[in-house]
XYZ file of C-alpha atoms in Angstrom:
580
model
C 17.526 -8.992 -11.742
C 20.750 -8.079 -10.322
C 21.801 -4.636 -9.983
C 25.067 -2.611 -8.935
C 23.641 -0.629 -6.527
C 20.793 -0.441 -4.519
C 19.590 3.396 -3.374
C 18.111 3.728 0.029
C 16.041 7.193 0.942
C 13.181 8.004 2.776
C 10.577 9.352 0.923
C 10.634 12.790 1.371
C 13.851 12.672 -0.707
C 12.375 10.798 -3.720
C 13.332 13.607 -6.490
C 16.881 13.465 -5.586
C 17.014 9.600 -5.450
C 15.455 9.809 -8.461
C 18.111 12.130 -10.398
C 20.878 10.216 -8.406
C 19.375 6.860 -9.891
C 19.268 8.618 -13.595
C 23.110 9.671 -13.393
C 24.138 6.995 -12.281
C 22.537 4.443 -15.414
C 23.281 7.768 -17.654
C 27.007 6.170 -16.677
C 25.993 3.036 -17.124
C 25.487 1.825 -13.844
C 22.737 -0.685 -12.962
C 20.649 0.674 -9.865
C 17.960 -0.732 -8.115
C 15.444 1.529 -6.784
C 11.758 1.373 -5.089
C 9.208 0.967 -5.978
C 10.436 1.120 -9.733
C 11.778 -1.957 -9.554
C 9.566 -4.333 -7.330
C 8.289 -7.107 -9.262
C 4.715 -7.412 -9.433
C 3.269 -10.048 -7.011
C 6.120 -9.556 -4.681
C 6.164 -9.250 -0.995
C 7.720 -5.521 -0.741
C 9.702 -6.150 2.197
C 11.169 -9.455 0.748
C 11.821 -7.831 -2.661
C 13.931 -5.058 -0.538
C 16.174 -7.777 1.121
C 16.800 -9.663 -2.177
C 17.765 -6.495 -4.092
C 20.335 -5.083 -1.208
C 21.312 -8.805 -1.218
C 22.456 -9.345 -4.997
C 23.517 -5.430 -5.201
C 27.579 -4.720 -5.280
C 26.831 -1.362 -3.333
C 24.278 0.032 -1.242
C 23.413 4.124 -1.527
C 22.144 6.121 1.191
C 20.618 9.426 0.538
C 21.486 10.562 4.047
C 18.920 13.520 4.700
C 16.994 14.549 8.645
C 14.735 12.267 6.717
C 16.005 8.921 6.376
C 17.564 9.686 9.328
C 14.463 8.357 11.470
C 13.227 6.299 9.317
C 13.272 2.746 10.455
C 12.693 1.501 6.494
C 16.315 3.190 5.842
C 18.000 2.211 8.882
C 16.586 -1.575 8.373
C 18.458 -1.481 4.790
C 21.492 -0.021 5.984
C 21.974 -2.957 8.566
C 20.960 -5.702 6.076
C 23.877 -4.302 3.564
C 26.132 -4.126 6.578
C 25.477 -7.614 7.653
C 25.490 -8.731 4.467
C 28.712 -7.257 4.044
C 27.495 -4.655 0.916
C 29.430 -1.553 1.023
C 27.739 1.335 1.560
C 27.904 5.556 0.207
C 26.361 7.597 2.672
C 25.506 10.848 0.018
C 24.631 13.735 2.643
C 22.398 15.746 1.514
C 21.341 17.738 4.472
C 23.818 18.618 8.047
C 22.498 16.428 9.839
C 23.987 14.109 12.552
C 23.441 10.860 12.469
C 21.185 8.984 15.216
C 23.544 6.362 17.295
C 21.688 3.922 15.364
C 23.144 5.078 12.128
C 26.083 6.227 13.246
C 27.143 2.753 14.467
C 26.379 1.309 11.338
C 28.620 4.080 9.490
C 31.278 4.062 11.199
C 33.340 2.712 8.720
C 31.900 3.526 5.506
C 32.401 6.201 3.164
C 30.456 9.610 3.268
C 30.240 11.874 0.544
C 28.959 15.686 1.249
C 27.046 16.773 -1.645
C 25.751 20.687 0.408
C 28.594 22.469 -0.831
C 29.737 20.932 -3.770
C 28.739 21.407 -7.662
C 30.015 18.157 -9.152
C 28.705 16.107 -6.136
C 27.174 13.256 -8.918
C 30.630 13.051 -10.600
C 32.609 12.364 -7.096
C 29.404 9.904 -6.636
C 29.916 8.120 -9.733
C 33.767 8.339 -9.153
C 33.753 6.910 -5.904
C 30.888 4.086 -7.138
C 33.670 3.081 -9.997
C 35.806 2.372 -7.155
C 34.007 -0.068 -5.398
C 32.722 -1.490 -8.000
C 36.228 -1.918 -9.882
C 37.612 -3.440 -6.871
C 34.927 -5.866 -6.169
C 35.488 -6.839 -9.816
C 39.230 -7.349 -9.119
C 38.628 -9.382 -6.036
C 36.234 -11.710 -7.982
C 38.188 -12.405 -10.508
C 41.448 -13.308 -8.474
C 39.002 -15.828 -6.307
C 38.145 -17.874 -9.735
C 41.470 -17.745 -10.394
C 42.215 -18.902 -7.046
C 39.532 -21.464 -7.363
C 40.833 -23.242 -10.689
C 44.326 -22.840 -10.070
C 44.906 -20.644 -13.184
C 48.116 -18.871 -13.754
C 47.982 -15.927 -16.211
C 51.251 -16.348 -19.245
C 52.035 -13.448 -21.092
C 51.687 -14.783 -25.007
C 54.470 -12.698 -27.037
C 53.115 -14.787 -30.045
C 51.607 -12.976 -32.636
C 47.653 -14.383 -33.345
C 46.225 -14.816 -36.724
C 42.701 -15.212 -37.345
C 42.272 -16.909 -40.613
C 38.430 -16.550 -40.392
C 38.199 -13.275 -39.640
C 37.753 -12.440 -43.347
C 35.095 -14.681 -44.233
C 33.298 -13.984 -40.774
C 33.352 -10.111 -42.539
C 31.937 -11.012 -45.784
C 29.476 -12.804 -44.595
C 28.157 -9.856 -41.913
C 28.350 -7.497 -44.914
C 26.723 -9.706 -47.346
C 23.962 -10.527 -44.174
C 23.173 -6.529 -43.701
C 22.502 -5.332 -47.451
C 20.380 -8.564 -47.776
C 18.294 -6.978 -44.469
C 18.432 -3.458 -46.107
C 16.769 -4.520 -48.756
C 13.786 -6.095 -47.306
C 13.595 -3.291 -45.012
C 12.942 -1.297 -48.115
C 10.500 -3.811 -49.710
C 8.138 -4.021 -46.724
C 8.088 -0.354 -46.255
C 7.281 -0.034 -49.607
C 4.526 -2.065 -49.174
C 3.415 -0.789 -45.516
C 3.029 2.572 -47.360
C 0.616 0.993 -49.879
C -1.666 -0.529 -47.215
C -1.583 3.373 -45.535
C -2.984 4.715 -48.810
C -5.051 2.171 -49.525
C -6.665 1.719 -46.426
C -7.977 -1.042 -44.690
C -11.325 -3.345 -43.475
C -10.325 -3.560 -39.607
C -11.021 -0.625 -37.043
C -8.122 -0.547 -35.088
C -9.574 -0.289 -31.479
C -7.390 1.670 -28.750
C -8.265 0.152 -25.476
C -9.154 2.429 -22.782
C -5.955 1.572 -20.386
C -6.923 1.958 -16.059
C -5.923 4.382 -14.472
C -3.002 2.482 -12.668
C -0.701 2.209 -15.599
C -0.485 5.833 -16.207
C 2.394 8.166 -13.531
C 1.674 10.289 -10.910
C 1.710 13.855 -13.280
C -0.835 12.420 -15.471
C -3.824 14.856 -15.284
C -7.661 12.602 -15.086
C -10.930 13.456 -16.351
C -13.725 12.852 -14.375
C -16.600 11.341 -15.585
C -18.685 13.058 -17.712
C -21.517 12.872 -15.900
C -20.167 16.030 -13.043
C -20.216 18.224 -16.628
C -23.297 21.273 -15.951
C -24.329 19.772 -19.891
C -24.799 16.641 -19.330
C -26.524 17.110 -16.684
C -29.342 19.472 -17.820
C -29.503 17.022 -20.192
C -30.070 14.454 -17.596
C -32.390 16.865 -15.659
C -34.548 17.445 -19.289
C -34.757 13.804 -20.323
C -35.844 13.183 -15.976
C -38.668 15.954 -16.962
C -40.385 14.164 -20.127
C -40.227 11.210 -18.146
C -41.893 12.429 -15.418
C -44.592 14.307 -17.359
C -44.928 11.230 -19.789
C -45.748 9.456 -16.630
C -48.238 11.330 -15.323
C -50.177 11.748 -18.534
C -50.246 7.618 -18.026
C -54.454 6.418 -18.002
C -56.007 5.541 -14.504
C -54.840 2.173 -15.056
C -52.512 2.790 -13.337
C -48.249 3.105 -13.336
C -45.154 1.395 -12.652
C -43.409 1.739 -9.635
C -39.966 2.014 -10.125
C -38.397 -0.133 -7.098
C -40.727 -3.128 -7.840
C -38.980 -5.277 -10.762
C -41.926 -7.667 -10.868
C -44.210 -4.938 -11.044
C -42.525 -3.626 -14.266
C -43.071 -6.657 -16.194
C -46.644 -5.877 -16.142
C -48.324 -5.530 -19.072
C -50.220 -1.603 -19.162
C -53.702 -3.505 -18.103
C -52.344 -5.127 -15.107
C -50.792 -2.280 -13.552
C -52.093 -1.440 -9.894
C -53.432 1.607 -9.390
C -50.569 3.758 -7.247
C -50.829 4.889 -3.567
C -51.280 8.461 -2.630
C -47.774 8.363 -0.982
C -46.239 7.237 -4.098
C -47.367 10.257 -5.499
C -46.218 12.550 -3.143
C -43.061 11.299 -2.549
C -40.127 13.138 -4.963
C -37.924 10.139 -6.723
C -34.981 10.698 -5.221
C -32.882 8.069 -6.480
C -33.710 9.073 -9.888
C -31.447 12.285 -9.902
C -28.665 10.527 -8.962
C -26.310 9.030 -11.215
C -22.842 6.995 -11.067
C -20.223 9.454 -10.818
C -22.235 11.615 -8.361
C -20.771 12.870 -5.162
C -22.526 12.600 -1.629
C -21.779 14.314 1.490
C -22.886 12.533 4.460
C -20.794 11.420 7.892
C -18.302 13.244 9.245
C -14.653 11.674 10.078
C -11.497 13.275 11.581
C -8.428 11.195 12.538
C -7.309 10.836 15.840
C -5.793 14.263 17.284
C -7.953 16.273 15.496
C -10.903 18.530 16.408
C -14.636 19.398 15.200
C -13.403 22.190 13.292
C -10.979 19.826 10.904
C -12.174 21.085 7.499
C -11.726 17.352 6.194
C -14.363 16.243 8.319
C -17.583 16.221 6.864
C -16.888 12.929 4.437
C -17.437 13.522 0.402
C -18.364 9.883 -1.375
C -18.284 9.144 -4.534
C -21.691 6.929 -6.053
C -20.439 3.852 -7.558
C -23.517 1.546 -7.698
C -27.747 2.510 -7.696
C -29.897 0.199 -6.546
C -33.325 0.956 -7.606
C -35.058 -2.060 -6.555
C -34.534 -1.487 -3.235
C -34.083 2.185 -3.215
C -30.256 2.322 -1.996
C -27.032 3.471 -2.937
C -23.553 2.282 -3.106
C -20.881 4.754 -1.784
C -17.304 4.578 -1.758
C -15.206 7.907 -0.086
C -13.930 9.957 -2.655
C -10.853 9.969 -0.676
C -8.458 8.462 1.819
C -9.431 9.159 5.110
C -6.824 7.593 7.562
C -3.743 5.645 7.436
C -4.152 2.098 9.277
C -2.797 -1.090 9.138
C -5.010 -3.807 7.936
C -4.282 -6.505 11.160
C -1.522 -6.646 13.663
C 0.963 -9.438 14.526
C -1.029 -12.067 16.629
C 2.190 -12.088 18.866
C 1.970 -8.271 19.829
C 5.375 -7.856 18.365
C 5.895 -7.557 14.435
C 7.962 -10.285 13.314
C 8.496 -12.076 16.834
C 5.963 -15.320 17.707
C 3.968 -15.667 20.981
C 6.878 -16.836 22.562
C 9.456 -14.318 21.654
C 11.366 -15.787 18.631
C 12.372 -13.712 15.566
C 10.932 -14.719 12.343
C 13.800 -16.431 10.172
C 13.964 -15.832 6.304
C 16.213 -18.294 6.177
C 13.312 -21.239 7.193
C 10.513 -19.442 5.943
C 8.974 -22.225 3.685
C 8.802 -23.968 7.029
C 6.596 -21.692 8.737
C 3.085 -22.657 9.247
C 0.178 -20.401 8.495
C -0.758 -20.280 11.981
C 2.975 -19.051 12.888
C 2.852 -16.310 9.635
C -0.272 -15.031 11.994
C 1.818 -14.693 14.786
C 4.495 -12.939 13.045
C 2.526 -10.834 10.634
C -1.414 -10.541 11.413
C -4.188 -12.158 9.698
C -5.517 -11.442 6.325
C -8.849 -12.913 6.897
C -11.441 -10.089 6.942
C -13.764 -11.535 9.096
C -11.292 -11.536 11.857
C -9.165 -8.136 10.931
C -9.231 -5.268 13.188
C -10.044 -2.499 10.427
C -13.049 -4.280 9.756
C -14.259 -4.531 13.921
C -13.305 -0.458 13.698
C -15.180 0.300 10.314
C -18.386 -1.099 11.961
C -18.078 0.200 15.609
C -19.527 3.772 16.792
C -17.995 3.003 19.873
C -16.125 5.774 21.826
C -13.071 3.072 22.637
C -13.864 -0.116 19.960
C -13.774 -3.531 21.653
C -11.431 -5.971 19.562
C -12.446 -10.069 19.407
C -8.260 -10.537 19.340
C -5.299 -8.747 19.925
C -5.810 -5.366 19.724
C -3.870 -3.247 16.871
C -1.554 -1.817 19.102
C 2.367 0.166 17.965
C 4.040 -3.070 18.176
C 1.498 -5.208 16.051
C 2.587 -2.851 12.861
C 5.533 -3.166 10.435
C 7.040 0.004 11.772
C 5.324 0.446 14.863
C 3.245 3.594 13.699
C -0.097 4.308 13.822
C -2.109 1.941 15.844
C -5.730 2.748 17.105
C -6.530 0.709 19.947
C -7.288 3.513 21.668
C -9.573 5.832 18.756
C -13.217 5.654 18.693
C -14.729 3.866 15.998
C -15.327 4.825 12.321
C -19.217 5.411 13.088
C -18.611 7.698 16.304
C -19.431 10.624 14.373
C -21.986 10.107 12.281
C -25.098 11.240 13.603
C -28.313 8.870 14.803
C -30.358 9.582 11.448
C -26.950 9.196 9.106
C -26.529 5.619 11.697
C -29.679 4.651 10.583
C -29.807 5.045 7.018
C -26.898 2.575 6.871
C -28.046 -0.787 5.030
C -26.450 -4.154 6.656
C -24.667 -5.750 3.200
C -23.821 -9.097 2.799
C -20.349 -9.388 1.791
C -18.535 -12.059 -0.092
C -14.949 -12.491 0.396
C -12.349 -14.858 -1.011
C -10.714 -17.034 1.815
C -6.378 -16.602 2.978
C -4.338 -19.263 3.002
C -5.319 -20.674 6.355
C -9.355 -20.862 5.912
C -8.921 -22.165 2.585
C -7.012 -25.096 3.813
C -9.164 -25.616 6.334
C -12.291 -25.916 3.812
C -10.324 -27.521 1.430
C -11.042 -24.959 -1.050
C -9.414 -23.031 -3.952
C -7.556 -19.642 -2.802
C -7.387 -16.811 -4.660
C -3.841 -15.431 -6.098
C -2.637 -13.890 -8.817
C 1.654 -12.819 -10.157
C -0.558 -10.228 -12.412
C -1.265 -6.173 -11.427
C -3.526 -5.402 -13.611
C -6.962 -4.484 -13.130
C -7.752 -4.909 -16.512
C -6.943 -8.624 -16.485
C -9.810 -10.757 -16.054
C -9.835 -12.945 -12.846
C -12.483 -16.050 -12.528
C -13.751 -15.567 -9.060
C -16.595 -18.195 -8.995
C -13.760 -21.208 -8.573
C -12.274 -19.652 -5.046
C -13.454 -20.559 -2.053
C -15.470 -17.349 -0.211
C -17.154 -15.964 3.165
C -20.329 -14.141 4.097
C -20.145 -11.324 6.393
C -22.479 -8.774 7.352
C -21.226 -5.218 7.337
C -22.266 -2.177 7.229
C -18.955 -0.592 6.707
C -16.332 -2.030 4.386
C -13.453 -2.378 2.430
C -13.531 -3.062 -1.662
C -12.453 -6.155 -3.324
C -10.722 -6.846 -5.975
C -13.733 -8.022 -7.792
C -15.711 -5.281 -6.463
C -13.217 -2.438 -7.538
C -13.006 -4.238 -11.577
C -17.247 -4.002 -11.581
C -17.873 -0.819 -9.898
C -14.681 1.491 -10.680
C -12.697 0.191 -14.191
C -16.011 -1.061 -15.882
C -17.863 2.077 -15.046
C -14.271 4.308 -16.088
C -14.204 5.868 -12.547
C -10.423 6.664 -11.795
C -9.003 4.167 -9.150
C -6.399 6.528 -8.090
C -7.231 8.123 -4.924
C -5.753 11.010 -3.007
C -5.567 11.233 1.236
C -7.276 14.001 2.945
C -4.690 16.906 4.453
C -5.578 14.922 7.986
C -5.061 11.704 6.595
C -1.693 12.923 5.781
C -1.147 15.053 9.290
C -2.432 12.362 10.997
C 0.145 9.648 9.433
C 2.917 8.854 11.413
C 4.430 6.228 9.088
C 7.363 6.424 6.734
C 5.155 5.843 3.826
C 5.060 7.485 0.409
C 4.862 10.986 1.604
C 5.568 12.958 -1.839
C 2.716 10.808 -4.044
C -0.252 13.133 -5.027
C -2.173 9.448 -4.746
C -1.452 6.871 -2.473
C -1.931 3.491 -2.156
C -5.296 2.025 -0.226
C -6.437 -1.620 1.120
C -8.857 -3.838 -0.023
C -10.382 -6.778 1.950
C -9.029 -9.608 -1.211
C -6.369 -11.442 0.725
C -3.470 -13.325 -0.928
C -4.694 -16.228 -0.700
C -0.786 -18.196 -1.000
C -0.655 -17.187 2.468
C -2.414 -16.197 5.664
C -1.121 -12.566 6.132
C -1.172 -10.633 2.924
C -3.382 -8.424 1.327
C -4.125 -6.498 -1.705
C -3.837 -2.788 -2.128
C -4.493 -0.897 -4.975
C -0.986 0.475 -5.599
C -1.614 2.972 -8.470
C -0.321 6.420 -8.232
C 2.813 5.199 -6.421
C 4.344 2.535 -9.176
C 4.275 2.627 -12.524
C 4.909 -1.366 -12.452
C 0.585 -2.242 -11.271
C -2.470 -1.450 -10.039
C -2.400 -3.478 -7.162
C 0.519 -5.392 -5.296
C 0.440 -7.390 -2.074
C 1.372 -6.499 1.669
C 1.849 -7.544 4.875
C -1.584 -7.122 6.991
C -0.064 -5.019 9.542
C 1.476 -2.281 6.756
C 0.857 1.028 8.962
C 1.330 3.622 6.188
C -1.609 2.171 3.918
C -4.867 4.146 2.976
C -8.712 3.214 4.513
C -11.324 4.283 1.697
C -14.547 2.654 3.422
C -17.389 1.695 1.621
C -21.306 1.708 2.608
C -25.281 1.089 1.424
C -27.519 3.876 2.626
C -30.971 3.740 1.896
C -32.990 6.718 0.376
C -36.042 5.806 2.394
C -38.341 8.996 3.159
C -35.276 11.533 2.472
C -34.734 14.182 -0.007
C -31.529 15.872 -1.998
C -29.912 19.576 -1.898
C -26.986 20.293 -4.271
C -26.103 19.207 -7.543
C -23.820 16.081 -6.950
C -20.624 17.528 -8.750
C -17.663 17.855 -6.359
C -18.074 21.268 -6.071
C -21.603 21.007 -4.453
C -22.125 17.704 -3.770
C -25.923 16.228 -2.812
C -26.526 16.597 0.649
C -29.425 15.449 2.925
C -32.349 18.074 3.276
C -33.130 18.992 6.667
C-alpha cells in the first residue's frame, strides 16, 4: 500500500514516532511506519525499501539515537537516491555524524526542543511537499497528453441531478426500515435464546500488544499444586498397598499393559529411588546451567539459567526444557562471502536482478538457513573455550549491521558444569529443508504468507533432516505442540545481559523481543523464522535474513532425571533445582 510518508527512527525513539505517526493520520496523512506496517511473510529489509520507495516524503526523527544507527542512515540514503524528500524532526541537540550530515545537506530540518506547536509546523511543512509534488504531477500528465486547461464561462445544468436525489432518498428509508425489522428480530433471538454455544477461541499470545498483562499457567498457583502434591500422595500410598504380585513401573510402557497377574515383582532400587519426574509438571521452572554473555563476569546475576518444562517424558525418564528467557542476541548464520551483501568476489548484491540470483549466490550474500550447517547451532553444542566453525566463521562483517558476532566467545556449554554436561540427552532433530537442499532432494519446502501460530501447517509433505543435538533451537512445529497447544505464552523477554550485551540497533524499548527458530523459509536459502510476537501486532512469526544480529537465542535441551533428586517448588519464584 502506498503511503505519504515514511517515518524513520531508531528505536529508542519509538513513543515519539509513534505520536508523530498518530498526528500526522489525525490530519489525514497516510504514514508508513515499522513494524506496524510490514506485511506478513515479508522480507523486513525489502519491505523497508519498497515503502521509502512508493512514499512522497521520508521523516527522520533525528535523535543521538538514530544518529548511529546504520538502519536510519541506510533509509535516509535510499530516499535520497531515490530522490524522496526528506524532514529531519530534531528531537535532541545533537550534531549530525558526516555520514548524515552529507546526506542533509540540503533538506529541511525542523527543531522540535524548544517549540510547543512543533507537530503543527510538522504537518505544515508535510502539506508543502506534499502539495507541490501534487502540482508537479499533475502538470507532467498534462504535459504528457497535450491538454490545455479552457476556462468554461457556460453555465452547467444537470438535468439528472433530481432524479439521481429521489432515488438516494427513496434507497435510504427503504434501508432504514430493514434495519429496524432485523433488529427487531435480533432482539427476539436474545430473549429467546438459542441451541448453539458460542465458543470464544483462546487467541496466542502473539496477536495481543506489548501492555497486555499474561497469566501463567495455572499450574505455578500454591493450590493447584497441593492439589497436585495430595492426589501424588494417594497415588503413592495406593501403590504401595498393591499385593506382592507385584507393580508397574512407570517408565516401562510395555510393562503397563500388563494385566495385575503378570506384573514382575519390583527391584529393591525401584523402591528406594524417589519418582522424581512425577512432581514435575508442564509449566514448571528448572534451574540448571549457568550462561553470561560475552563481557560479563561470574557474578552476572542472570547467570544461573531458569527453564521453563515444556514436554515430560516418562518412558524414558527425561525432560524437555526450553529457557524461560532470552539469553543472548546472535545472528542465526553469516554471509558466506565475509561481507553482508557482497559475494566471494566482492560484488554488491543488486535488487534490481534479484530473481536472477542463485541460491548458492543468496548464501554468499546473506548466510545459510540450513541448520545443519548454521553457526548458532555449532555454538549451542560446543563447551569449547574458543568454538571451532565447519565454515566461515560468524564474524562483524558476516551480520546485517555488523554487530554482535562471536567468533571469538566460548561456547554455549562452557559453563555448565561436568555433572549438568552429562545429564544432557543427544535428541534427534527433524528439520524442514531451505531452498537449496530441497532442490537438491527434489523435495517439497516448507513456506507459508500466514503469521499465525494458530493456523494449522501440514508438515508431513516437506522434505526434512536428522540431526543430533544436544542443544537447540525450536521449530515452528515444535513451538505449535509444546507452547500454543499446552497455552504456555510464546512471548519471551531478554535477560538484563542479553540486553547489555546487545550491540545491535534492534527493538530496544519492547518488554518482549523477538527470538529464532531453526524452520527456514524454505522459498529461499537464507531466511528464517522468528517468533515476532511482542514487537508487531501484525504475527507471531515473520521471516529474516540468517545473519539478523539483533535477534534472540532461547536454546532448548533433554536432560535426563537418572539417579538425581529435586529442591524447590518449580514456580518462578523457587524454581526446582538439583540436590547436592
Amino acid at each position: 500500500m502506498v503511503r505519504e510518508v515514511f517515518i524513520s527512527y531508531a528505536n529508542e525513539d519509538v513513543k515519539i514516532a509513534e505520536d508523530a505517526c498518530k498526528y500526522l493520520e489525525q490530519k489525514n496523512i497516510t504514514c508508513w511506519i515499522a513494524p506496524r506496517d510490514i506485511t506478513p511473510g515479508r522480507e523486513y529489509g525489502e519491505a523497508i525499501i519498497d515503502a521509502i520507495e512508493n512514499s512522497k516524503a521520508l521523516l527522520l526523527i533525528f535523535s543521538e539515537y538514530s544518529n548511529e544507527s546504520p538502519h536510519v542512515l541506510r533509509e535516509v540514503e535510499r530516499a535520497v537516491s531515490k530522490k524522496v524528500p526528506v524532514i529531519a524532526y530534531r528531537i535532541s541537540n545533537t550534531t549530525p555524524c558526516k555520514s548524515m550530515e552529507y546526506f542533509l545537506l540540503s533538506n529541511q530540518w525542523l527543531n522540535a526542543t524548544d517549540k510547543d506547536n512543533h507537530y503543527e509546523e510538522l504537518y505544515s511543512s508535510i502539506i508543502e511537499i506534499l502539495g507541490k509534488e501534487e502540482k508537479d504531477e499533475k502538470e507532467e500528465e498534462r504535459a504528457d497528453d497535450n491538454i490545455v486547461p479552457v476556462k468554461d464561462n457556460k453555465k452547467k445544468s444537470y438535468p439528472l441531478l433530481g432524479t439521481i436525489l429521489i432515488f438516494a432518498s427513496c434507497l435510504l428509508i427503504f434501508l432504514s426500515v430493514l434495519f429496524i425489522y432485523n433488529n427487531k428480530n435480533k432482539g427476539q433471538v436474545a430473549i429467546g435464546g438459542t441451541d448453539q454455544d458460542i465458543e470464544t477461541p483462546i487467541a496466542s499470545g502473539g496477536h495481543d500488544n506489548t501492555d497486555t498483562e499474561y497469566i501463567e499457567p495455572t499450574r505455578d498457583s500454591e493450590t493447584d499444586r497441593e492439589h497436585d502434591n495430595r492426589e501424588q500422595k494417594q497415588e503413592d500410598e495406593q501403590n504401595n498397598n498393591k499385593s506382592e504380585s507385584g507393580k508397574e513401573d512407570p517408565d516401562s510402557e510395555e510393562q503397563s499393559g500388563k494385566s495385575d497377574t503378570q506384573k514382575e515383582e519390583p527391584s529393591e532400587a525401584q523402591n528406594q529411588r524417589p519418582s522424581v519426574i512425577d512432581k514435575v509438571s508442564v509449566g514448571d521452572y528448572i534451574e540448571f546451567g549457568a550462561y553470561e554473555p560475552q563481557g560479563y563476569s561470574s557474578e552476572n546475576a542472570d547467570r544461573d539459567i531458569i527453564w521453563l518444562v515444556i514436554d515430560i517424558n516418562k518412558e524414558k525418564n527425561q525432560l524437555l526444557l526450553l529457557s524461560h528467557k532470552i539469553l543472548d542476541m546472535k545472528p542465526y548464520d553469516v554471509a558466506e562471502s565475509g561481507v553482508f551483501d557482497k559475494d566471494s568476489e566482492g560484488n554488491s548484491y543488486d535488487r534490481t536482478i534479484k530473481d536472477t540470483y542463485l541460491f548458492e549466490q543468496m548464501i554468499e550474500f546473506r548466510g545459510n538457513s540450513d541448520w545443519e550447517k548454521s553457526n548458532i547451532r555449532t555454538w549451542l553444542n560446543s563447551d569449547a573455550a574458543r568454538v571451532t566453525y565447519k565454515d566461515r566463521e560468524p564474524i562483524e562483517k558476516g551480520t546485517d549491521e555488523y554487530e554482535n558476532s562471536y567468533e571469538l566467545e566460548a561456547g554455549f556449554l562452557h559453563g555448565f558444569t561436568d555433572k549438568e554436561k552429562a545429564m544432557l540427552c543427544e535428541r534427534e532433530i527433524i528439520t524442514t529443508l531451505n531452498g537449496l537442499e530441497a532442490q537438491k532432494e527434489d523435495k517439497k519446502a516448507f513456506s507459508t504468507d500466514s503469521d499465525s501460530i494458530a493456523d494449522t501447517y501440514d508438515f508431513s509433505i516437506y522434505g526434512t533432516k536428522t540431526t543430533k543435538d544436544k542443544v537447540f533451537l525450536l521449530s515452528l512445529e515444535e513451538v505449535q505442540k509444546y507452547l500454543y497447544n499446552n497455552n504456555l505464552i510464546i512471548f519471551a523477554e531478554p535477560t538484563q545481559s542479553a540486553m547489555d550485551s546487545d550491540d545491535s540497533s534492534y527493538y530496544f524499548n519492547s518488554k518482549y523481543w523477538p527470538w529464532s527458530l531453526r524452520t527456514p523459509n524454505g522459498a529461499s536459502a537464507h531466511e528464517i523464522l522468528a517468533i515476532s510476537a511482542g514487537i508487531s501486532n501484525t504475527g507471531d512469526f515473520r521471516y529474516y535474513y540468517a545473519p539478523a544480529c539483533g535477534l534472540g537465542i532461547r536454546p532448548a535441551i533433554t536432560i535426563s532425571l537418572e539417579q538425581i533428586s529435586f529442591e524447590g517448588e518449580g514456580s518462578k519464584e523457587n524454581p526446582f533445582i538439583i540436590a547436592e
